[in-house]
Each structure stands twice: as structure tokens, then as C-alpha cells.
Coordinates of C-alpha atoms in Angstrom, one line a residue:
M1 CA 77.7 160.5 87.1
K2 CA 75.8 157.3 88.0
K3 CA 73.9 159.1 90.7
A4 CA 73.0 161.9 88.3
L5 CA 71.7 159.4 85.8
L6 CA 69.8 157.5 88.5
G7 CA 68.2 160.8 89.7
A8 CA 67.2 161.7 86.1
F9 CA 65.6 158.3 85.6
L10 CA 63.7 158.5 88.9
L11 CA 62.4 162.0 88.0
S12 CA 61.3 160.8 84.5
A13 CA 59.5 157.8 86.0
G14 CA 57.8 160.1 88.5
A15 CA 56.7 162.4 85.8
L16 CA 55.4 159.5 83.7
S17 CA 53.5 158.1 86.7
A18 CA 52.0 161.5 87.4
Q19 CA 50.7 161.8 83.9
A20 CA 49.5 158.2 83.6
Q21 CA 46.4 158.6 85.8
I22 CA 43.0 160.2 85.9
S23 CA 42.8 162.5 88.9
A24 CA 40.0 162.7 91.4
G25 CA 37.5 165.3 90.5
T26 CA 37.5 164.5 86.7
K27 CA 34.1 164.0 85.1
L28 CA 33.4 161.1 82.8
L29 CA 31.0 161.1 79.8
T30 CA 31.0 157.9 77.8
G31 CA 28.7 155.7 75.7
S32 CA 28.3 153.6 72.7
I33 CA 25.9 153.5 69.8
G34 CA 25.3 150.8 67.2
Y35 CA 23.1 149.9 64.3
S36 CA 22.9 146.9 62.1
Q37 CA 20.6 145.7 59.3
Q38 CA 20.3 142.4 57.4
K39 CA 18.2 141.3 54.5
Q40 CA 18.0 137.9 52.9
E41 CA 15.9 136.7 50.0
T42 CA 14.8 133.1 50.0
S43 CA 12.3 131.0 48.1
S44 CA 9.7 128.8 49.7
P45 CA 9.5 125.1 48.7
I46 CA 5.8 125.2 49.6
I47 CA 4.8 128.3 47.7
R48 CA 6.6 127.7 44.4
G49 CA 8.0 130.7 42.6
Q50 CA 7.4 133.1 45.6
R51 CA 10.4 134.9 47.0
L52 CA 10.3 135.7 50.7
D53 CA 12.2 138.6 52.3
V54 CA 13.7 137.9 55.7
K55 CA 14.7 141.1 57.4
Y56 CA 16.4 142.1 60.7
K57 CA 17.5 145.4 62.1
Q58 CA 18.6 146.7 65.5
F59 CA 19.7 149.9 67.2
N60 CA 21.3 150.4 70.6
F61 CA 22.4 153.5 72.6
N62 CA 24.1 153.3 76.0
P63 CA 25.1 156.6 77.5
S64 CA 26.9 156.9 80.9
G65 CA 28.2 159.6 83.2
G66 CA 30.5 159.4 86.2
Y67 CA 32.7 161.2 88.6
F68 CA 36.2 160.2 89.7
V69 CA 36.0 159.9 93.5
A70 CA 39.7 158.9 93.7
D71 CA 42.5 158.6 91.2
N72 CA 41.6 156.2 88.4
L73 CA 38.3 155.2 90.2
A74 CA 35.0 156.5 88.8
L75 CA 31.4 156.0 90.1
G76 CA 28.4 156.9 87.9
I77 CA 25.1 156.2 86.4
T78 CA 24.2 154.5 83.1
G79 CA 21.2 154.0 80.8
G80 CA 20.4 151.9 77.8
L81 CA 18.0 151.8 74.9
Y82 CA 17.7 148.8 72.6
L83 CA 15.3 148.5 69.6
A84 CA 15.0 145.5 67.3
A85 CA 12.6 144.5 64.5
S86 CA 12.5 141.3 62.4
Q87 CA 10.4 139.8 59.6
N88 CA 10.5 136.1 59.1
Y89 CA 8.4 133.3 57.6
N90 CA 7.4 130.0 59.2
Y91 CA 5.4 127.0 58.0
A92 CA 2.4 126.5 60.4
L93 CA 1.8 122.7 60.2
S94 CA -1.6 122.9 61.9
L95 CA -2.7 125.6 59.4
G96 CA -1.1 124.1 56.3
Q97 CA 0.3 127.4 55.2
V98 CA 3.3 129.8 55.4
Q99 CA 2.8 132.7 57.8
K100 CA 4.8 135.9 58.0
E101 CA 5.9 137.0 61.5
E102 CA 6.9 140.5 62.5
R103 CA 8.6 140.8 65.9
K104 CA 9.6 143.9 67.7
T105 CA 11.6 144.4 70.9
R106 CA 12.0 147.6 73.0
A107 CA 14.3 147.5 76.0
L108 CA 15.1 150.2 78.5
S109 CA 17.6 150.0 81.3
G110 CA 19.2 152.2 84.0
G111 CA 21.6 151.6 86.8
I112 CA 24.9 152.5 88.5
F113 CA 28.5 151.5 87.9
G114 CA 32.0 151.6 89.2
R115 CA 35.1 151.6 86.9
Y116 CA 38.8 151.3 87.8
Y117 CA 41.6 152.0 85.4
K118 CA 45.1 150.5 85.3
F119 CA 47.4 152.5 83.0
L120 CA 49.9 150.9 80.6
G121 CA 52.0 153.9 79.9
D122 CA 50.7 157.4 78.9
K123 CA 48.2 156.4 76.2
F124 CA 46.7 153.1 77.1
A125 CA 44.8 151.8 80.1
L126 CA 42.9 148.7 81.0
Y127 CA 39.7 149.0 83.0
G128 CA 37.2 146.8 84.7
Q129 CA 33.6 147.9 85.2
L130 CA 31.1 146.5 87.7
G131 CA 27.5 147.6 87.4
G132 CA 23.9 146.8 88.1
G133 CA 20.4 148.2 87.7
Y134 CA 16.8 147.7 86.5
Q135 CA 15.6 146.7 83.0
N136 CA 12.2 146.7 81.2
V137 CA 11.7 144.8 78.0
Y138 CA 8.6 144.8 75.8
N139 CA 8.1 142.2 73.0
S140 CA 5.4 141.9 70.3
N141 CA 4.8 139.3 67.7
S142 CA 2.4 140.0 64.9
P143 CA 1.7 136.9 62.7
D144 CA -0.4 137.0 59.6
V145 CA -2.8 134.4 61.1
A146 CA -3.9 133.6 64.6
A147 CA -1.4 131.7 66.7
P148 CA -1.8 129.7 69.9
Y149 CA 1.1 131.5 71.6
P150 CA 1.1 135.0 73.3
I151 CA 1.4 137.9 70.9
T152 CA 2.9 140.4 73.5
S153 CA 5.0 140.0 76.6
R154 CA 6.7 142.3 79.1
Q155 CA 9.8 141.6 81.2
W156 CA 11.2 143.5 84.1
G157 CA 13.8 142.9 86.8
L158 CA 17.3 143.4 87.9
Y159 CA 20.7 142.8 86.3
A160 CA 24.4 142.9 87.2
N161 CA 27.4 142.8 84.9
L162 CA 31.2 142.8 85.0
L163 CA 33.1 143.7 81.9
P164 CA 36.7 144.4 80.9
G165 CA 37.9 147.0 78.5
I166 CA 40.8 148.9 77.1
V167 CA 41.0 152.6 76.3
F168 CA 43.4 154.6 74.1
F169 CA 43.9 158.3 74.8
P170 CA 44.9 160.2 71.6
V171 CA 44.7 163.3 73.9
D172 CA 44.3 163.5 77.7
K173 CA 40.6 164.4 77.6
L174 CA 39.4 161.9 74.9
G175 CA 39.4 158.1 75.1
L176 CA 38.6 155.5 72.5
E177 CA 37.2 152.4 74.1
L178 CA 37.1 148.7 73.2
A179 CA 35.1 146.6 75.6
L180 CA 33.9 143.0 75.9
R181 CA 30.4 142.0 76.9
G182 CA 31.8 140.2 79.9
V183 CA 29.7 138.5 82.5
R184 CA 26.0 139.3 83.0
Y185 CA 23.4 138.0 85.5
G186 CA 19.7 138.8 85.2
H187 CA 16.6 138.1 87.3
V188 CA 13.4 139.0 85.5
K189 CA 9.7 138.4 85.6
T190 CA 7.7 137.9 82.4
A191 CA 4.0 138.7 81.9
Y192 CA 2.3 137.4 78.8
G193 CA -0.4 139.7 77.5
Q194 CA -2.9 137.2 76.1
N195 CA -3.4 134.6 78.8
G196 CA -2.1 136.3 82.0
L197 CA 0.7 133.8 82.5
R198 CA 3.6 135.0 84.5
T199 CA 7.0 133.4 85.0
T200 CA 10.2 134.3 86.9
D201 CA 13.6 133.5 85.4
S202 CA 17.3 133.9 86.3
S203 CA 20.0 133.9 83.7
F204 CA 23.8 133.9 83.6
N205 CA 25.8 134.4 80.5
F206 CA 29.2 135.7 79.4
G207 CA 30.9 136.8 76.2
F208 CA 34.6 137.1 75.6
G209 CA 34.8 136.5 71.8
L210 CA 35.2 138.8 68.8
N211 CA 31.4 139.0 68.4
D212 CA 31.2 140.4 71.9
L213 CA 33.4 143.5 71.2
N214 CA 31.8 147.0 71.6
L215 CA 33.3 150.3 70.5
G216 CA 32.8 153.5 72.5
I217 CA 34.1 157.0 73.0
S218 CA 34.6 158.8 76.3
L219 CA 35.3 162.4 77.4
Y220 CA 37.3 163.2 80.6
L221 CA 36.2 166.7 81.5
G222 CA 38.6 168.6 83.8
R223 CA 41.4 166.0 83.5
N224 CA 44.7 167.6 84.3

């Protein structure tokens, strides 16, 4: 009897293990999209009675596609689009007046990634993703009055990132993802449009807090 129960347990564990994986040959389509907008009304102590609107909005879209070259291991390509616009007010001491600033940012990126999954039962899996690629960022600043700083700038260079995440599978071919920003390294050059100045910068940052969480959805085409 004990041998029969042990055999049944081993068969059940084997079946669970066989189900709790993503087989080689599966195709991965994933991505995230986000939009936010803020508006704040404030009054200027310099211009009495005048209300100033401070606005900010952003949009991001990050699609990715990959192929499982081995069980639970996917390699693929990724892209990114980021758009942001803001309207703010600053007091220019040298000019003796309040000036409105409108800033816009457009960022494009593309690269490769590798992702490995570690399943926690049938429905949940942890994953780690390592990636890198190229990025191009354009910034513009349009003040009401002339300013002694550059109005436009462009950045380009390489980046690398490492991020953790968790995915829930309501069905085998659909995953709901929750990922952290993780660790990111960038090496970029910046060219300022007005005076020809160029700089080279390296940056290292990380995010593991609640504000660094990103939601996403993924499709696992051909998963058995």
C-alpha cells in the first residue's frame, strides 16, 4: 500500500513538473503600455491674482518578442517609445518676470534580451531578464522669453538592464506580469543644439520600490 501511494505521489509530482514549464519552441509576445497626466493650479506671488496651470503628461509603449531556445529560457528583441510633455512656470531673476516653459521629450530604444523563468507551481513563475541595446532621446525646451541655456538637445548611446518579475498564468498561453525597474546602466552622448556643446555621461540607477512597478501582459504562442 505504501509503495502504491509513493508511486502515485511520484507520478503526480512528475505531471506537475511537466506542466510547470514553458517548452522550447514556444513564441513569446509581451509588452507594457502606460499613460499618466497631472494638472495643478497655483497662484504666483509675483503676479497677483493670476492662476498658473502646471501640467505634465507621459506615454510609454514597450513591445517585445522572443523565442524559447530551451525550456523556460527565451531570447528575443525589444523596443520602446516614450513621450512626455510638461508646462511649468519659473521666475527669471535676471529678467524680473515669470516665464512659462514647455518641455517635450521623445525617446526611442531597441535591443535584445534574455529571460529565464522559475516556476512556483502551475500558475506562478518568477523570472529574471537581462537586456541591452541602443537609445536615442530628443529634448526641447520652449520658454516664453529668450534663455541663456540650450533649447534643444539630443542624446544617444547604449544601455543595459537587469530586472526581476513575476508572472501569473490564468491559462497556459496568457501571462499577467508584474515587474520592477531593476538595475539600469547607461552610457550616452549629448549634443546641445544651440551652442554645439557635446558631453559624454555614464549613469547607474536602480528601482525596487512600489513606484518602480510595471504591469504587462504576455502571450505564449505554441505552448503545450
